[in-house]
Short mmCIF file of N, CA and C in Angstrom, two decimals:
data_model
loop_
_atom_site.label_atom_id
_atom_site.label_comp_id
_atom_site.label_asym_id
_atom_site.label_seq_id
_atom_site.Cartn_x
_atom_site.Cartn_y
_atom_site.Cartn_z
N GLY A 1 -55.35 -156.35 -78.44
CA GLY A 1 -55.46 -155.45 -79.54
C GLY A 1 -56.18 -156.03 -80.74
N GLU A 2 -55.41 -156.56 -81.65
CA GLU A 2 -56.00 -157.03 -82.95
C GLU A 2 -56.99 -158.19 -82.76
N GLU A 3 -56.68 -159.09 -81.85
CA GLU A 3 -57.60 -160.22 -81.63
C GLU A 3 -58.99 -159.73 -81.11
N ILE A 4 -58.94 -158.77 -80.18
CA ILE A 4 -60.16 -158.25 -79.63
C ILE A 4 -60.98 -157.60 -80.79
N TRP A 5 -60.32 -156.77 -81.60
CA TRP A 5 -61.01 -156.10 -82.75
C TRP A 5 -61.65 -157.13 -83.64
N LEU A 6 -60.91 -158.20 -83.96
CA LEU A 6 -61.41 -159.23 -84.85
C LEU A 6 -62.62 -159.91 -84.22
N CYS A 7 -62.58 -160.21 -82.94
CA CYS A 7 -63.65 -160.94 -82.26
C CYS A 7 -64.91 -160.04 -82.08
N VAL A 8 -64.71 -158.77 -81.90
CA VAL A 8 -65.85 -157.84 -81.82
C VAL A 8 -66.63 -157.85 -83.13
N ASN A 9 -65.85 -157.91 -84.23
CA ASN A 9 -66.44 -157.87 -85.56
C ASN A 9 -66.94 -159.23 -86.08
N HIS A 10 -66.39 -160.29 -85.50
CA HIS A 10 -66.75 -161.66 -85.93
C HIS A 10 -66.89 -162.61 -84.79
N PRO A 11 -67.88 -162.36 -83.87
CA PRO A 11 -67.97 -163.10 -82.62
C PRO A 11 -68.16 -164.63 -82.86
N PHE A 12 -68.99 -165.00 -83.81
CA PHE A 12 -69.24 -166.45 -84.01
C PHE A 12 -68.03 -167.15 -84.61
N LYS A 13 -67.42 -166.54 -85.56
CA LYS A 13 -66.18 -167.11 -86.16
C LYS A 13 -65.08 -167.19 -85.09
N CYS A 14 -65.01 -166.13 -84.24
CA CYS A 14 -63.96 -166.05 -83.17
C CYS A 14 -64.18 -167.21 -82.18
N ASN A 15 -65.45 -167.43 -81.82
CA ASN A 15 -65.75 -168.54 -80.91
C ASN A 15 -65.28 -169.88 -81.45
N THR A 16 -65.58 -170.10 -82.73
CA THR A 16 -65.17 -171.31 -83.38
C THR A 16 -63.67 -171.38 -83.44
N ALA A 17 -63.01 -170.32 -83.79
CA ALA A 17 -61.53 -170.27 -83.87
C ALA A 17 -60.86 -170.60 -82.55
N SER A 18 -61.51 -170.15 -81.46
CA SER A 18 -60.98 -170.42 -80.13
C SER A 18 -61.11 -171.93 -79.78
N LYS A 19 -62.22 -172.54 -80.17
CA LYS A 19 -62.38 -173.96 -79.95
C LYS A 19 -61.40 -174.75 -80.79
N LEU A 20 -61.10 -174.30 -82.02
CA LEU A 20 -60.16 -174.98 -82.91
C LEU A 20 -58.75 -174.80 -82.41
N ALA A 21 -58.47 -173.66 -81.76
CA ALA A 21 -57.12 -173.46 -81.19
C ALA A 21 -56.87 -174.48 -80.05
N THR A 22 -57.91 -174.70 -79.25
CA THR A 22 -57.82 -175.72 -78.17
C THR A 22 -57.61 -177.08 -78.74
N GLN A 23 -58.38 -177.41 -79.79
CA GLN A 23 -58.24 -178.70 -80.50
C GLN A 23 -56.86 -178.86 -81.06
N ALA A 24 -56.30 -177.81 -81.63
CA ALA A 24 -54.93 -177.88 -82.22
C ALA A 24 -53.90 -178.09 -81.09
N SER A 25 -54.03 -177.38 -80.00
CA SER A 25 -53.13 -177.53 -78.87
C SER A 25 -53.13 -178.90 -78.27
N GLU A 26 -54.35 -179.47 -78.11
CA GLU A 26 -54.47 -180.83 -77.58
C GLU A 26 -53.87 -181.85 -78.53
N LYS A 27 -54.11 -181.72 -79.82
CA LYS A 27 -53.52 -182.61 -80.79
C LYS A 27 -52.02 -182.52 -80.77
N THR A 28 -51.50 -181.29 -80.68
CA THR A 28 -50.01 -181.09 -80.67
C THR A 28 -49.42 -181.77 -79.46
N SER A 29 -50.03 -181.59 -78.28
CA SER A 29 -49.54 -182.21 -77.06
C SER A 29 -49.60 -183.74 -77.12
N SER A 30 -50.51 -184.32 -77.89
CA SER A 30 -50.61 -185.73 -77.99
C SER A 30 -49.54 -186.28 -78.92
N LEU A 31 -49.06 -185.45 -79.85
CA LEU A 31 -48.08 -185.92 -80.84
C LEU A 31 -46.69 -185.60 -80.49
N TYR A 32 -46.45 -184.45 -79.83
CA TYR A 32 -45.09 -183.90 -79.64
C TYR A 32 -44.72 -183.77 -78.17
N ASN A 33 -43.43 -183.97 -77.90
CA ASN A 33 -42.87 -183.75 -76.57
C ASN A 33 -42.79 -182.26 -76.25
N ARG A 34 -42.74 -181.96 -74.95
CA ARG A 34 -42.83 -180.52 -74.57
C ARG A 34 -41.68 -179.70 -75.08
N TYR A 35 -40.52 -180.34 -75.21
CA TYR A 35 -39.34 -179.50 -75.60
C TYR A 35 -39.37 -178.94 -77.02
N VAL A 36 -40.34 -179.45 -77.84
CA VAL A 36 -40.45 -178.84 -79.19
C VAL A 36 -41.71 -177.97 -79.34
N LEU A 37 -42.36 -177.68 -78.24
CA LEU A 37 -43.62 -176.89 -78.34
C LEU A 37 -43.37 -175.39 -78.37
N TRP A 38 -42.17 -174.98 -78.11
CA TRP A 38 -41.81 -173.52 -78.21
C TRP A 38 -40.70 -173.40 -79.21
N GLN A 39 -41.01 -172.76 -80.38
CA GLN A 39 -40.08 -172.42 -81.43
C GLN A 39 -39.55 -173.70 -82.17
N GLY A 40 -40.11 -174.86 -81.86
CA GLY A 40 -39.67 -176.08 -82.49
C GLY A 40 -40.68 -176.72 -83.38
N ASN A 41 -40.49 -178.02 -83.68
CA ASN A 41 -41.39 -178.75 -84.58
C ASN A 41 -42.84 -178.77 -84.10
N GLY A 42 -43.06 -178.93 -82.80
CA GLY A 42 -44.44 -178.98 -82.31
C GLY A 42 -45.13 -177.64 -82.45
N ASP A 43 -44.37 -176.50 -82.26
CA ASP A 43 -44.87 -175.18 -82.42
C ASP A 43 -45.28 -174.97 -83.87
N ALA A 44 -44.44 -175.42 -84.78
CA ALA A 44 -44.72 -175.31 -86.24
C ALA A 44 -45.97 -176.05 -86.56
N PHE A 45 -46.06 -177.30 -86.08
CA PHE A 45 -47.26 -178.13 -86.34
C PHE A 45 -48.49 -177.48 -85.82
N ARG A 46 -48.49 -176.91 -84.57
CA ARG A 46 -49.66 -176.34 -83.94
C ARG A 46 -50.16 -175.19 -84.77
N HIS A 47 -49.29 -174.28 -85.18
CA HIS A 47 -49.71 -173.12 -85.97
C HIS A 47 -50.30 -173.56 -87.32
N ALA A 48 -49.64 -174.48 -88.02
CA ALA A 48 -50.20 -174.95 -89.27
C ALA A 48 -51.51 -175.66 -89.14
N TYR A 49 -51.63 -176.49 -88.09
CA TYR A 49 -52.85 -177.24 -87.91
C TYR A 49 -54.01 -176.32 -87.52
N TRP A 50 -53.79 -175.35 -86.63
CA TRP A 50 -54.84 -174.40 -86.31
C TRP A 50 -55.32 -173.63 -87.55
N SER A 51 -54.34 -173.17 -88.35
CA SER A 51 -54.75 -172.44 -89.59
C SER A 51 -55.52 -173.33 -90.53
N ALA A 52 -55.06 -174.57 -90.67
CA ALA A 52 -55.77 -175.50 -91.54
C ALA A 52 -57.18 -175.78 -91.06
N LEU A 53 -57.33 -175.95 -89.73
CA LEU A 53 -58.65 -176.16 -89.17
C LEU A 53 -59.56 -174.93 -89.35
N MET A 54 -59.07 -173.72 -89.17
CA MET A 54 -59.87 -172.55 -89.38
C MET A 54 -60.21 -172.39 -90.88
N THR A 55 -59.31 -172.77 -91.79
CA THR A 55 -59.59 -172.72 -93.22
C THR A 55 -60.70 -173.67 -93.55
N LYS A 56 -60.66 -174.84 -93.00
CA LYS A 56 -61.70 -175.84 -93.27
C LYS A 56 -63.08 -175.52 -92.64
N HIS A 57 -63.05 -175.11 -91.35
CA HIS A 57 -64.30 -174.98 -90.57
C HIS A 57 -64.88 -173.52 -90.63
N ILE A 58 -64.06 -172.56 -90.99
CA ILE A 58 -64.57 -171.15 -91.05
C ILE A 58 -64.37 -170.71 -92.47
N ASP A 59 -63.25 -170.10 -92.78
CA ASP A 59 -62.86 -169.79 -94.16
C ASP A 59 -61.41 -169.30 -94.17
N ARG A 60 -60.78 -169.30 -95.33
CA ARG A 60 -59.37 -168.98 -95.48
C ARG A 60 -59.07 -167.56 -95.11
N ASP A 61 -59.96 -166.60 -95.53
CA ASP A 61 -59.70 -165.19 -95.16
C ASP A 61 -59.69 -164.98 -93.64
N PHE A 62 -60.65 -165.59 -92.96
CA PHE A 62 -60.66 -165.44 -91.51
C PHE A 62 -59.45 -166.09 -90.86
N ALA A 63 -59.02 -167.29 -91.37
CA ALA A 63 -57.84 -167.93 -90.91
C ALA A 63 -56.61 -167.04 -91.05
N TYR A 64 -56.54 -166.30 -92.12
CA TYR A 64 -55.42 -165.36 -92.36
C TYR A 64 -55.47 -164.24 -91.32
N ASP A 65 -56.66 -163.65 -91.21
CA ASP A 65 -56.80 -162.50 -90.24
C ASP A 65 -56.54 -162.96 -88.83
N ALA A 66 -57.03 -164.10 -88.45
CA ALA A 66 -56.92 -164.60 -87.08
C ALA A 66 -55.44 -164.92 -86.74
N GLY A 67 -54.76 -165.54 -87.72
CA GLY A 67 -53.32 -165.85 -87.54
C GLY A 67 -52.55 -164.57 -87.32
N LEU A 68 -52.79 -163.55 -88.16
CA LEU A 68 -52.11 -162.23 -87.96
C LEU A 68 -52.50 -161.63 -86.67
N ALA A 69 -53.79 -161.62 -86.30
CA ALA A 69 -54.22 -160.96 -85.08
C ALA A 69 -53.54 -161.61 -83.81
N HIS A 70 -53.33 -162.94 -83.95
CA HIS A 70 -52.66 -163.72 -82.90
C HIS A 70 -51.24 -163.17 -82.66
N GLU A 71 -50.69 -162.62 -83.71
CA GLU A 71 -49.28 -162.04 -83.63
C GLU A 71 -49.34 -160.56 -83.35
N GLY A 72 -50.60 -160.03 -83.19
CA GLY A 72 -50.76 -158.59 -82.92
C GLY A 72 -50.68 -157.75 -84.18
N LEU A 73 -50.94 -158.41 -85.34
CA LEU A 73 -50.82 -157.78 -86.65
C LEU A 73 -52.14 -157.76 -87.40
N LYS A 74 -52.18 -156.99 -88.49
CA LYS A 74 -53.33 -157.02 -89.39
C LYS A 74 -52.78 -156.85 -90.80
N ARG A 75 -53.63 -157.09 -91.79
CA ARG A 75 -53.18 -156.91 -93.20
C ARG A 75 -52.51 -155.64 -93.42
N GLY A 76 -51.45 -155.65 -94.33
CA GLY A 76 -50.69 -154.51 -94.58
C GLY A 76 -49.48 -154.38 -93.69
N TYR A 77 -49.23 -155.30 -92.81
CA TYR A 77 -48.05 -155.29 -91.88
C TYR A 77 -46.80 -155.48 -92.72
N ASN A 78 -45.63 -155.20 -92.13
CA ASN A 78 -44.37 -155.36 -92.79
C ASN A 78 -43.69 -156.64 -92.27
N PHE A 79 -43.67 -157.64 -93.14
CA PHE A 79 -43.12 -158.97 -92.76
C PHE A 79 -41.63 -158.84 -92.25
N SER A 80 -40.85 -158.14 -93.04
CA SER A 80 -39.40 -158.11 -92.71
C SER A 80 -39.11 -157.41 -91.39
N SER A 81 -40.00 -156.62 -90.84
CA SER A 81 -39.72 -155.98 -89.56
C SER A 81 -40.21 -156.76 -88.34
N GLN A 82 -40.73 -158.01 -88.57
CA GLN A 82 -41.21 -158.81 -87.49
C GLN A 82 -40.07 -159.61 -86.83
N SER A 83 -40.34 -160.09 -85.60
CA SER A 83 -39.32 -160.90 -84.91
C SER A 83 -39.24 -162.28 -85.62
N GLU A 84 -38.18 -162.99 -85.42
CA GLU A 84 -38.01 -164.33 -86.01
C GLU A 84 -39.15 -165.23 -85.59
N ASP A 85 -39.54 -165.13 -84.31
CA ASP A 85 -40.63 -165.89 -83.79
C ASP A 85 -41.95 -165.61 -84.51
N SER A 86 -42.29 -164.33 -84.78
CA SER A 86 -43.47 -164.05 -85.51
C SER A 86 -43.37 -164.50 -86.97
N LYS A 87 -42.21 -164.32 -87.62
CA LYS A 87 -42.04 -164.77 -88.99
C LYS A 87 -42.27 -166.27 -89.08
N MET A 88 -41.76 -167.02 -88.14
CA MET A 88 -41.93 -168.45 -88.12
C MET A 88 -43.42 -168.77 -88.04
N ASP A 89 -44.13 -168.13 -87.11
CA ASP A 89 -45.59 -168.45 -86.97
C ASP A 89 -46.36 -168.00 -88.22
N ILE A 90 -46.06 -166.87 -88.77
CA ILE A 90 -46.73 -166.37 -89.94
C ILE A 90 -46.55 -167.36 -91.11
N SER A 91 -45.32 -167.82 -91.28
CA SER A 91 -44.99 -168.76 -92.31
C SER A 91 -45.73 -170.10 -92.13
N ASN A 92 -45.73 -170.62 -90.94
CA ASN A 92 -46.46 -171.87 -90.68
C ASN A 92 -47.95 -171.74 -90.81
N ASN A 93 -48.48 -170.57 -90.44
CA ASN A 93 -49.97 -170.29 -90.58
C ASN A 93 -50.26 -170.33 -92.10
N TYR A 94 -49.40 -169.71 -92.92
CA TYR A 94 -49.60 -169.74 -94.37
C TYR A 94 -49.61 -171.14 -94.93
N SER A 95 -48.66 -171.97 -94.51
CA SER A 95 -48.59 -173.39 -94.95
C SER A 95 -49.88 -174.11 -94.52
N GLY A 96 -50.35 -173.81 -93.31
CA GLY A 96 -51.56 -174.45 -92.82
C GLY A 96 -52.79 -174.09 -93.59
N ARG A 97 -52.87 -172.82 -94.03
CA ARG A 97 -54.04 -172.42 -94.82
C ARG A 97 -54.07 -173.14 -96.17
N ILE A 98 -52.88 -173.30 -96.78
CA ILE A 98 -52.80 -173.97 -98.08
C ILE A 98 -53.24 -175.45 -97.86
N LEU A 99 -52.67 -176.08 -96.83
CA LEU A 99 -52.98 -177.49 -96.59
C LEU A 99 -54.44 -177.66 -96.23
N GLY A 100 -55.01 -176.71 -95.51
CA GLY A 100 -56.40 -176.74 -95.11
C GLY A 100 -57.29 -176.62 -96.37
N ASP A 101 -56.85 -175.77 -97.28
CA ASP A 101 -57.64 -175.56 -98.51
C ASP A 101 -57.60 -176.86 -99.39
N GLU A 102 -56.40 -177.46 -99.48
CA GLU A 102 -56.22 -178.63 -100.34
C GLU A 102 -56.89 -179.84 -99.76
N ASN A 103 -57.22 -179.84 -98.47
CA ASN A 103 -57.75 -181.08 -97.84
C ASN A 103 -59.04 -180.84 -97.09
N LYS A 104 -59.82 -179.88 -97.54
CA LYS A 104 -61.09 -179.53 -96.89
C LYS A 104 -62.07 -180.66 -96.71
N THR A 105 -62.04 -181.69 -97.59
CA THR A 105 -62.98 -182.78 -97.50
C THR A 105 -62.49 -183.88 -96.58
N LYS A 106 -61.24 -183.77 -96.09
CA LYS A 106 -60.67 -184.81 -95.23
C LYS A 106 -61.07 -184.51 -93.73
N SER A 107 -61.01 -185.54 -92.90
CA SER A 107 -61.33 -185.37 -91.48
C SER A 107 -60.24 -184.57 -90.79
N ASP A 108 -60.54 -184.01 -89.67
CA ASP A 108 -59.55 -183.23 -88.92
C ASP A 108 -58.31 -184.09 -88.57
N ASN A 109 -58.57 -185.38 -88.20
CA ASN A 109 -57.45 -186.29 -87.96
C ASN A 109 -56.60 -186.55 -89.14
N GLN A 110 -57.22 -186.67 -90.33
CA GLN A 110 -56.44 -186.87 -91.59
C GLN A 110 -55.60 -185.62 -91.84
N ILE A 111 -56.19 -184.46 -91.58
CA ILE A 111 -55.45 -183.19 -91.82
C ILE A 111 -54.24 -183.11 -90.82
N ALA A 112 -54.51 -183.55 -89.58
CA ALA A 112 -53.39 -183.57 -88.57
C ALA A 112 -52.24 -184.45 -89.09
N ASN A 113 -52.59 -185.61 -89.62
CA ASN A 113 -51.58 -186.54 -90.12
C ASN A 113 -50.82 -185.94 -91.29
N ILE A 114 -51.51 -185.29 -92.19
CA ILE A 114 -50.87 -184.69 -93.33
C ILE A 114 -49.88 -183.61 -92.83
N ILE A 115 -50.31 -182.75 -91.87
CA ILE A 115 -49.46 -181.73 -91.35
C ILE A 115 -48.27 -182.31 -90.54
N LYS A 116 -48.54 -183.40 -89.83
CA LYS A 116 -47.40 -184.07 -89.11
C LYS A 116 -46.39 -184.56 -90.15
N ASN A 117 -46.82 -185.13 -91.26
CA ASN A 117 -45.93 -185.57 -92.29
C ASN A 117 -45.16 -184.43 -92.89
N GLU A 118 -45.87 -183.32 -93.23
CA GLU A 118 -45.19 -182.14 -93.72
C GLU A 118 -44.11 -181.62 -92.79
N THR A 119 -44.44 -181.67 -91.47
CA THR A 119 -43.45 -181.25 -90.49
C THR A 119 -42.21 -182.15 -90.50
N THR A 120 -42.47 -183.43 -90.48
CA THR A 120 -41.38 -184.43 -90.53
C THR A 120 -40.55 -184.31 -91.76
N LYS A 121 -41.20 -184.01 -92.95
CA LYS A 121 -40.44 -183.87 -94.18
C LYS A 121 -39.64 -182.55 -94.29
N GLY A 122 -39.83 -181.67 -93.32
CA GLY A 122 -39.04 -180.39 -93.37
C GLY A 122 -39.76 -179.27 -94.11
N ASN A 123 -41.07 -179.36 -94.30
CA ASN A 123 -41.77 -178.36 -95.06
C ASN A 123 -42.40 -177.22 -94.29
N LEU A 124 -42.21 -177.28 -92.97
CA LEU A 124 -42.62 -176.15 -92.12
C LEU A 124 -41.32 -175.51 -91.56
N LYS A 125 -41.44 -174.46 -90.79
CA LYS A 125 -40.32 -173.71 -90.30
C LYS A 125 -40.25 -173.71 -88.78
N ARG A 126 -38.99 -173.84 -88.23
CA ARG A 126 -38.78 -173.69 -86.80
C ARG A 126 -37.58 -172.83 -86.63
N ILE A 127 -37.39 -172.31 -85.40
CA ILE A 127 -36.21 -171.44 -85.16
C ILE A 127 -35.42 -171.96 -83.97
N ARG A 128 -35.78 -173.12 -83.41
CA ARG A 128 -35.08 -173.72 -82.30
C ARG A 128 -34.90 -175.19 -82.55
N THR A 129 -33.75 -175.73 -82.33
CA THR A 129 -33.47 -177.14 -82.54
C THR A 129 -32.87 -177.75 -81.27
N TYR A 130 -33.01 -179.07 -81.21
CA TYR A 130 -32.33 -179.88 -80.21
C TYR A 130 -30.84 -179.83 -80.54
N THR A 131 -29.99 -179.75 -79.52
CA THR A 131 -28.58 -179.87 -79.78
C THR A 131 -27.90 -180.62 -78.67
N SER A 132 -26.89 -181.37 -79.00
CA SER A 132 -26.09 -182.08 -77.94
C SER A 132 -24.66 -181.54 -77.94
N VAL A 133 -24.46 -180.44 -78.76
CA VAL A 133 -23.12 -179.86 -78.79
C VAL A 133 -22.80 -178.96 -77.60
N PRO A 134 -21.89 -179.35 -76.76
CA PRO A 134 -21.57 -178.52 -75.60
C PRO A 134 -21.20 -177.10 -76.03
N GLY A 135 -21.70 -176.12 -75.25
CA GLY A 135 -21.39 -174.73 -75.54
C GLY A 135 -22.38 -174.11 -76.47
N TYR A 136 -23.24 -174.89 -77.18
CA TYR A 136 -24.23 -174.31 -78.02
C TYR A 136 -25.61 -174.22 -77.42
N VAL A 137 -25.81 -174.94 -76.33
CA VAL A 137 -27.13 -174.98 -75.66
C VAL A 137 -27.38 -173.56 -75.09
N ASP A 138 -28.60 -173.02 -75.38
CA ASP A 138 -28.93 -171.75 -74.78
C ASP A 138 -30.24 -171.85 -73.90
N CYS A 139 -30.83 -173.06 -73.90
CA CYS A 139 -32.01 -173.23 -73.14
C CYS A 139 -32.32 -174.71 -72.96
N TYR A 140 -32.54 -175.15 -71.71
CA TYR A 140 -32.99 -176.51 -71.46
C TYR A 140 -34.52 -176.49 -71.29
N ILE A 141 -35.19 -177.34 -72.02
CA ILE A 141 -36.61 -177.49 -71.92
C ILE A 141 -36.97 -178.90 -71.52
N ASP A 142 -37.50 -179.06 -70.35
CA ASP A 142 -37.71 -180.44 -69.80
C ASP A 142 -36.47 -181.22 -69.78
N GLY A 143 -35.34 -180.56 -69.47
CA GLY A 143 -34.06 -181.21 -69.37
C GLY A 143 -33.39 -181.52 -70.73
N ILE A 144 -34.00 -181.10 -71.82
CA ILE A 144 -33.52 -181.34 -73.17
C ILE A 144 -32.73 -180.08 -73.61
N PRO A 145 -31.48 -180.22 -74.05
CA PRO A 145 -30.69 -179.08 -74.47
C PRO A 145 -31.16 -178.57 -75.87
N THR A 146 -31.50 -177.29 -75.94
CA THR A 146 -31.92 -176.69 -77.23
C THR A 146 -31.15 -175.44 -77.56
N LYS A 147 -31.21 -175.07 -78.77
CA LYS A 147 -30.47 -173.83 -79.25
C LYS A 147 -31.35 -173.07 -80.20
N TYR A 148 -31.43 -171.75 -79.97
CA TYR A 148 -32.14 -170.90 -80.97
C TYR A 148 -31.23 -170.78 -82.21
N VAL A 149 -31.83 -171.07 -83.33
CA VAL A 149 -31.04 -170.99 -84.58
C VAL A 149 -31.56 -169.95 -85.57
N GLY A 150 -32.82 -169.49 -85.38
CA GLY A 150 -33.34 -168.45 -86.25
C GLY A 150 -33.37 -168.90 -87.73
N TYR A 151 -33.56 -167.95 -88.60
CA TYR A 151 -33.53 -168.18 -90.08
C TYR A 151 -34.33 -169.34 -90.57
N TYR A 152 -35.42 -169.65 -89.96
CA TYR A 152 -36.30 -170.68 -90.45
C TYR A 152 -35.64 -171.95 -90.82
N GLU A 153 -35.18 -172.62 -89.82
CA GLU A 153 -34.65 -173.99 -89.98
C GLU A 153 -35.83 -174.87 -90.44
N PRO A 154 -35.60 -175.79 -91.44
CA PRO A 154 -36.70 -176.71 -91.81
C PRO A 154 -37.04 -177.63 -90.61
N THR A 155 -38.31 -177.89 -90.48
CA THR A 155 -38.76 -178.77 -89.42
C THR A 155 -38.27 -180.23 -89.68
N SER A 156 -38.47 -181.09 -88.72
CA SER A 156 -38.07 -182.47 -88.77
C SER A 156 -38.97 -183.34 -87.94
N ALA A 157 -38.60 -184.60 -87.83
CA ALA A 157 -39.36 -185.55 -86.98
C ALA A 157 -39.00 -185.41 -85.50
N GLY A 158 -38.04 -184.57 -85.21
CA GLY A 158 -37.60 -184.41 -83.85
C GLY A 158 -38.73 -184.04 -82.87
N GLY A 159 -38.74 -184.69 -81.69
CA GLY A 159 -39.70 -184.37 -80.65
C GLY A 159 -41.00 -185.08 -80.78
N LEU A 160 -41.20 -185.92 -81.82
CA LEU A 160 -42.44 -186.71 -81.93
C LEU A 160 -42.46 -187.74 -80.85
N LYS A 161 -43.62 -187.95 -80.21
CA LYS A 161 -43.73 -189.01 -79.21
C LYS A 161 -43.79 -190.32 -79.97
N SER A 162 -43.22 -191.37 -79.32
CA SER A 162 -43.17 -192.65 -80.06
C SER A 162 -44.50 -193.42 -79.88
#
């Protein structure tokens, strides 16, 4: 839907955004364990990093539109009526655009480190956490017990590869 419309209207920017999405996914996988890549710290990092990269290499407006289109949305959408998953992604995309804007002159790797640090400090949002509390686990990811918590839990260093 929205992504197709955006790409029809901005084919070159869309091609760049697609390459940056791959770059963001590869960087995320190199930094984070699989169990935090869905609704966790790694997911938060990936969204913020992709948005920061698009802000740096394309422009902030396109990064905003592409992030929304990825959620099936466009400007004028109603934030409060979105799923917790979409709200998390939208929020982390916003943080990424700000960080991309503030660090445009830095290398992509420097930007990745800045966003990794922001994730570790709790400045991004996640909705799933690791839990070892019996009875609270609702999903095992790679054998790791996790729990959906919603309500934008602050991110942490959890799931970082050593």
